[in-house]
Coordinates of C-alpha atoms and ligand atoms in Angstrom, one line a residue:
X1 CA 0.0 0.0 0.0
X2 CA 1.2 3.5 -0.8
X3 CA -0.2 6.7 0.7
X4 CA -0.6 9.4 -2.0
X5 CA -1.8 13.0 -1.9
X6 CA -5.2 13.6 -3.5
X7 CA -8.2 15.9 -3.4
X8 CA -11.6 14.5 -2.4
X9 CA -15.2 15.6 -1.9
X10 CA -16.3 14.3 1.5
X11 CA -20.0 15.2 1.0
X12 CA -22.3 16.4 -1.8
X13 CA -22.4 19.9 -0.5
X14 CA -18.8 20.2 0.6
X15 CA -15.9 21.7 -1.4
X16 CA -13.1 19.4 -2.5
X17 CA -10.2 19.3 0.0
X18 CA -6.8 17.6 0.5
X19 CA -7.1 13.9 1.2
X20 CA -4.6 11.1 1.8
X21 CA -5.4 8.2 -0.5
X22 CA -4.1 4.6 -0.3
X23 CA -3.1 3.1 -3.6
X24 CA -2.3 -0.6 -4.0
X25 CA 1.2 -1.8 -4.5
X26 CA 1.6 -2.6 -8.3
X27 CA 0.7 -6.2 -8.9
X28 CA 2.3 -8.4 -11.6
X29 CA 0.1 -6.8 -14.4
X30 CA -0.1 -3.3 -12.9
X31 CA 1.4 0.0 -14.0
X32 CA 2.0 2.7 -11.4
X33 CA 1.7 6.2 -12.9
X34 CA 3.0 9.5 -11.5
X35 CA 0.3 11.9 -12.7
X36 CA 1.4 15.1 -14.4
X37 CA -2.0 16.4 -15.5
X38 CA -5.6 15.7 -15.0
X39 CA -8.5 17.3 -16.9
X40 CA -11.6 18.5 -15.2
X41 CA -14.7 16.9 -16.8
X42 CA -18.3 17.9 -16.2
X43 CA -18.9 14.3 -14.9
X44 CA -16.4 15.1 -12.1
X45 CA -18.7 17.8 -10.8
X46 CA -21.9 15.7 -11.2
X47 CA -20.3 12.9 -9.2
X48 CA -18.6 15.1 -6.5
X49 CA -22.1 16.7 -5.9
X50 CA -24.0 13.4 -6.2
X51 CA -26.2 14.8 -9.0
X52 CA -26.5 11.4 -10.7
X53 CA -26.9 9.6 -7.3
X54 CA -24.7 6.8 -6.1
X55 CA -21.7 8.8 -5.1
X56 CA -19.5 6.9 -2.6
X57 CA -17.7 9.4 -0.3
X58 CA -15.0 10.4 -0.1
X59 CA -14.8 10.6 -3.9
X60 CA -11.6 11.5 -5.8
X61 CA -12.7 12.5 -9.3
X62 CA -10.6 12.8 -12.5
X63 CA -10.6 10.6 -15.6
X64 CA -8.4 12.6 -18.0
X65 CA -5.0 11.5 -16.7
X66 CA -1.6 11.9 -18.3
X67 CA 1.6 11.0 -16.5
X68 CA 4.8 9.0 -16.5
X69 CA 5.2 5.3 -15.6
X70 CA 6.9 5.2 -12.1
X71 CA 6.8 1.4 -11.5
X72 CA 5.7 -1.7 -13.4
X73 CA 4.8 -5.2 -12.3
X74 CA 6.7 -8.4 -13.4
X75 CA 4.4 -9.2 -16.3
X76 CA 4.4 -5.8 -17.8
X77 CA 6.3 -5.7 -21.1
X78 CA 4.5 -2.9 -23.0
X79 CA 5.5 -0.2 -20.6
X80 CA 8.7 0.8 -18.8
X81 CA 9.5 3.3 -16.2
X82 CA 9.6 6.8 -17.6
X83 CA 7.1 6.2 -20.5
X84 CA 4.4 8.8 -21.1
X85 CA 1.0 7.2 -20.6
X86 CA -2.6 8.0 -20.1
X87 CA -5.7 6.7 -18.3
X88 CA -9.3 7.5 -19.4
X89 CA -12.7 6.9 -18.0
X90 CA -12.3 3.3 -17.0
X91 CA -9.5 1.1 -15.5
X92 CA -10.7 -2.5 -16.0
X93 CA -13.6 -4.7 -17.3
X94 CA -14.5 -8.4 -17.2
X95 CA -12.5 -9.2 -20.3
X96 CA -14.6 -12.1 -21.4
X97 CA -18.1 -10.9 -22.3
X98 CA -19.1 -10.2 -26.0
X99 CA -18.5 -6.5 -25.7
X100 CA -15.1 -6.9 -24.0
X101 CA -14.0 -9.4 -26.7
X102 CA -15.1 -6.9 -29.3
X103 CA -12.9 -4.1 -27.7
X104 CA -16.0 -2.3 -26.5
X105 CA -15.1 -2.4 -22.8
X106 CA -17.2 0.7 -22.2
X107 CA -20.3 -1.5 -22.7
X108 CA -19.0 -4.5 -20.7
X109 CA -22.0 -6.7 -19.9
X110 CA -20.7 -7.4 -16.4
X111 CA -19.9 -3.8 -15.6
X112 CA -16.6 -2.1 -16.3
X113 CA -14.6 -0.4 -13.6
X114 CA -14.8 3.3 -14.0
X115 CA -11.8 5.3 -13.0
X116 CA -13.5 6.8 -9.9
X117 CA -16.6 6.2 -7.8
X118 CA -16.8 2.6 -9.1
X119 CA -15.5 -0.8 -8.1
X120 CA -12.5 -2.7 -9.3
X121 CA -13.3 -6.1 -10.9
X122 CA -13.3 -7.7 -7.4
X123 CA -16.6 -5.7 -7.1
X124 CA -15.6 -4.4 -3.7
X125 CA -12.6 -2.2 -3.9
X126 CA -13.6 1.4 -4.6
X127 CA -11.8 3.2 -7.4
X128 CA -10.3 6.7 -7.0
X129 CA -9.5 9.0 -9.9
X130 CA -6.8 11.3 -11.2
X131 CA -7.0 14.2 -8.7
X132 CA -4.0 12.6 -7.0
X133 CA -0.3 12.2 -7.5
X134 CA -0.3 8.5 -8.5
X135 CA -2.6 5.9 -9.9
X136 CA -2.2 2.1 -10.3
X137 CA -3.9 0.6 -13.3
X138 CA -3.8 -2.9 -14.9
X139 CA -1.7 -2.7 -18.1
X140 CA -4.4 -3.4 -20.6
X141 CA -6.1 -0.1 -19.6
X142 CA -3.1 2.1 -19.9
X143 CA -2.6 4.1 -23.1
X144 CA 0.5 5.2 -24.9
X145 CA 0.9 8.9 -25.3
X146 CA 3.1 10.5 -27.9
X147 CA 5.5 13.1 -26.6
X148 CA 5.0 15.1 -29.8
X149 CA 2.1 17.2 -28.4
X150 CA 2.0 19.3 -25.2
X151 CA 0.9 16.8 -22.6
X152 CA -1.4 19.1 -20.6
X153 CA -3.4 19.6 -23.8
X154 CA -3.5 15.9 -24.4
X155 CA -5.1 15.1 -21.1
X156 CA -8.7 16.1 -22.1
X157 CA -8.5 13.8 -25.1
X158 CA -8.9 10.8 -22.7
X159 CA -12.5 11.7 -22.1
X160 CA -13.7 14.6 -24.2
X161 CA -11.6 13.5 -27.2
X162 CA -12.7 9.8 -27.3
X163 CA -16.3 10.7 -26.5
X164 CA -16.5 12.7 -29.7
X165 CA -14.1 10.7 -31.9
X166 CA -15.9 7.4 -31.3
X167 CA -19.3 8.3 -32.7
X168 CA -17.7 10.2 -35.6
X169 CA -15.9 7.0 -36.5
X170 CA -18.8 4.6 -35.8
X171 CA -21.2 6.5 -38.0
X172 CA -18.5 7.0 -40.6
X173 CA -18.3 10.8 -40.8
X174 CA -16.3 11.7 -43.9
X175 CA -15.2 14.4 -46.2
X176 CA -18.1 16.6 -47.4
X177 CA -20.6 15.5 -44.8
X178 CA -22.6 18.3 -43.3
X179 CA -22.3 18.1 -39.5
X180 CA -23.6 20.3 -36.8
X181 CA -22.3 20.6 -33.2
X182 CA -24.6 21.7 -30.4
X183 CA -22.9 23.1 -27.3
X184 CA -19.4 24.7 -27.3
X185 CA -17.8 23.3 -24.1
X186 CA -15.2 20.6 -23.4
X187 CA -16.9 18.0 -25.7
X188 CA -18.2 20.5 -28.3
X189 CA -14.9 22.1 -29.0
X190 CA -13.3 18.6 -29.5
X191 CA -16.2 17.6 -31.8
X192 CA -15.6 20.7 -34.0
X193 CA -11.8 20.0 -34.2
X194 CA -12.0 16.3 -34.9
X195 CA -15.0 16.4 -37.3
X196 CA -13.4 19.2 -39.3
X197 CA -10.1 17.2 -39.4
X198 CA -12.1 14.3 -41.0
X199 CA -13.3 16.7 -43.7
X200 CA -16.8 17.3 -42.5
X201 CA -18.4 20.7 -43.2
X202 CA -19.0 21.8 -39.6
X203 CA -21.7 24.2 -38.3
X204 CA -21.8 25.3 -34.7
X205 CA -25.3 25.7 -33.4
X206 CA -25.6 28.0 -30.4
X207 CA -27.9 30.2 -28.4
X208 CA -25.2 32.8 -27.8
X209 CA -23.9 35.1 -30.6
X210 CA -20.7 35.5 -28.6
X211 CA -19.7 31.9 -29.5
X212 CA -19.4 32.7 -33.3
X213 CA -15.8 33.8 -33.3
X214 CA -14.7 31.0 -30.9
X215 CA -16.4 28.4 -33.1
X216 CA -14.7 29.8 -36.2
X217 CA -11.3 29.8 -34.5
X218 CA -11.7 26.1 -33.6
X219 CA -12.3 25.2 -37.2
X220 CA -16.1 25.4 -37.6
X221 CA -17.1 26.5 -41.2
X222 CA -20.4 28.0 -40.2
X223 CA -22.2 29.4 -37.2
X224 CA -26.0 29.5 -36.7
X225 CA -28.0 31.1 -33.9
X226 CA -30.7 28.7 -32.7
X227 CA -32.8 31.6 -31.6
X228 CA -32.9 32.9 -35.2
X229 CA -36.2 31.3 -36.4
X230 CA -35.6 32.2 -40.1
X231 CA -32.1 30.7 -40.0
X232 CA -33.5 27.5 -38.4
X233 CA -36.1 27.2 -41.2
X234 CA -33.4 27.6 -43.8
X235 CA -31.3 24.9 -42.1
X236 CA -34.2 22.4 -41.9
X237 CA -33.5 19.0 -43.5
X238 CA -29.8 19.9 -44.2
X239 CA -27.5 18.0 -41.8
X240 CA -26.1 14.5 -42.2
X241 CA -25.1 14.5 -38.5
X242 CA -25.8 16.5 -35.3
X243 CA -23.4 16.0 -32.4
X244 CA -25.4 17.1 -29.3
X245 CA -23.0 17.7 -26.3
X246 CA -25.5 19.6 -24.1
X247 CA -26.2 18.2 -20.7
X248 CA -28.7 20.9 -19.7
X249 CA -32.4 20.5 -20.5
X250 CA -33.2 21.3 -24.2
X251 CA -35.7 20.3 -26.9
X252 CA -34.4 17.5 -29.2
X253 CA -37.2 18.1 -31.6
X254 CA -35.8 21.5 -32.6
X255 CA -32.6 19.8 -33.7
X256 CA -34.1 16.7 -35.2
X257 CA -35.9 18.9 -37.7
X258 CA -32.6 20.0 -39.0
X259 CA -31.5 16.5 -40.1
X260 CA -31.8 15.5 -43.7
X261 CA -32.9 12.0 -44.9
X262 CA -31.1 9.3 -43.0
X263 CA -29.6 11.9 -40.8
X264 CA -28.2 10.9 -37.4
X265 CA -28.3 12.9 -34.1
X266 CA -25.9 11.6 -31.5
X267 CA -26.5 12.4 -27.9
X268 CA -23.4 12.8 -25.7
X269 CA -24.8 14.9 -22.8
X270 CA -27.2 13.6 -20.2
X271 CA -29.9 16.2 -19.3
X272 CA -31.3 15.8 -15.8
X273 CA -34.8 14.8 -16.9
X274 CA -36.2 12.6 -19.6
X275 CA -37.0 14.3 -22.9
X276 CA -40.0 14.2 -25.2
X277 CA -39.3 13.2 -28.8
X278 CA -41.9 13.6 -31.6
X279 CA -42.0 10.3 -33.5
X280 CA -42.8 12.3 -36.6
X281 CA -39.3 13.8 -36.6
X282 CA -37.8 10.3 -36.8
X283 CA -40.3 8.8 -39.2
X284 CA -40.0 11.7 -41.7
X285 CA -36.7 11.2 -43.4
X286 CA -35.8 8.0 -41.6
X287 CA -33.8 10.0 -39.0
X288 CA -32.0 8.4 -36.1
X289 CA -31.6 9.6 -32.5
X290 CA -28.7 7.7 -30.9
X291 CA -26.3 7.9 -28.0
X292 CA -22.7 7.0 -27.5
X293 CA -20.5 6.4 -24.4
X294 CA -16.7 7.2 -24.6
X295 CA -14.9 4.5 -26.6
X296 CA -13.0 1.2 -26.0
X297 CA -9.4 1.0 -25.1
X298 CA -8.3 0.0 -28.7
X299 CA -10.2 2.9 -30.2
X300 CA -8.9 5.3 -27.5
X301 CA -5.4 4.4 -28.6
X302 CA -6.4 4.9 -32.2
X303 CA -7.8 8.4 -31.3
X304 CA -4.6 9.4 -29.4
X305 CA -2.5 8.3 -32.4
X306 CA -4.8 10.1 -34.8
X307 CA -4.7 13.3 -32.8
X308 CA -0.9 13.1 -32.6
X309 CA -0.7 12.7 -36.3
X310 CA -3.2 15.5 -37.1
X311 CA -1.9 17.8 -34.4
X312 CA -5.2 17.9 -32.5
X313 CA -5.2 18.9 -28.8
X314 CA -7.7 20.4 -26.4
X315 CA -7.7 24.1 -25.6
X316 CA -7.0 24.2 -21.9
X317 CA -6.6 26.5 -18.9
X318 CA -4.2 25.3 -16.4
X319 CA -5.0 25.4 -12.7
X320 CA -3.4 24.5 -9.4
X321 CA -5.0 21.7 -7.4
X322 CA -6.3 24.1 -4.8
X323 CA -8.2 26.1 -7.5
X324 CA -10.4 23.1 -8.2
X325 CA -13.5 24.4 -6.4
X326 CA -13.4 27.7 -8.3
X327 CA -12.8 25.8 -11.5
X328 CA -16.0 23.8 -10.9
X329 CA -18.0 27.0 -10.5
X330 CA -16.5 28.5 -13.6
X331 CA -17.2 25.2 -15.6
X332 CA -20.8 25.3 -14.6
X333 CA -21.0 28.9 -15.9
X334 CA -19.3 27.9 -19.2
X335 CA -16.5 30.2 -18.2
X336 CA -13.6 28.1 -19.6
X337 CA -11.9 27.8 -22.9
X338 CA -12.5 24.9 -23.0
X339 CA -11.1 22.6 -20.4
X340 CA -9.5 23.1 -17.0
X341 CA -6.5 21.0 -16.5
X342 CA -4.9 20.5 -13.1
X343 CA -1.1 20.7 -12.9
X344 CA -0.5 17.9 -10.4
X345 CA 2.9 19.2 -9.4
X346 CA 0.9 21.9 -7.5
X347 CA -0.8 19.5 -5.0
X348 CA 0.2 19.7 -1.4
Ligands
ZN401 ZN1 -15.4 12.9 -18.6
ZN402 ZN1 -17.0 -7.5 -20.2

């Protein structure tokens, strides 16, 4: 057992504070990672505040982890001390169900082990995330990170990057496709970057005119105000894909109407209450409303390699560990371009 420094929420209504965490000694198949950077995902806030229910306190959030290998177990051959590596949203899965065999560990039929507020595969040891100096992860769930890109900007790829890359790949987004992105936050800004790198013609849909310039700088080709009724009429039946990253309550029907024949709207955000969908919007034009959850380990590695090759990173704002509570408040207000990343060297 190793004691490491961390930050934890002790209760739903309490700020995060310093916490001493026990990590297991690396077993034969384990990689111990000294964490350099950890991104701040909206899910961290939902979990710290028990907004989805089921939070086990104390909780140490963080699932956008980049660091250096500090120790390896006897069976580990793919990694050595000093390698740059990453950990994303989950740290283990059953390994033998149909989805695991198909490299879709995120849909493990026996329940995958999320990086925090979850259980290891023994189904009793609680997992703790990346707001800490070290993490120990079984080698099959550790990702190789290229040193080509600035590592603090790579960290958010481990959740925001794969969450947007996976559906774009699965539904085969390609050159010339007309694609709209709803919501310009951590996920939305990655969707714009990755979709445009794949050759899609990207439109940013937003309620705030102030986002137009930002969207363009990120690589969006067009910007449309969803409050502009005339513009929305003009855009009806035009998109092949809509990537909806919004986790606040909103009307799906408004966006479904913008899809062309066989158009696909992908949900990545989880609004707090169920939504009404007009069946007509799906029937007319054989449209699909679908969802997607991060991506498997193999695909996450593919995404990291793709981003290294195409020079794609997240736009980040660095914070010290003790600024995390302020960062949560600013994230909730959308006051971040576009991801906070914790410099783990600042923890004490
Ligand atoms: Zn996340
Ligand atoms: Zn499985």
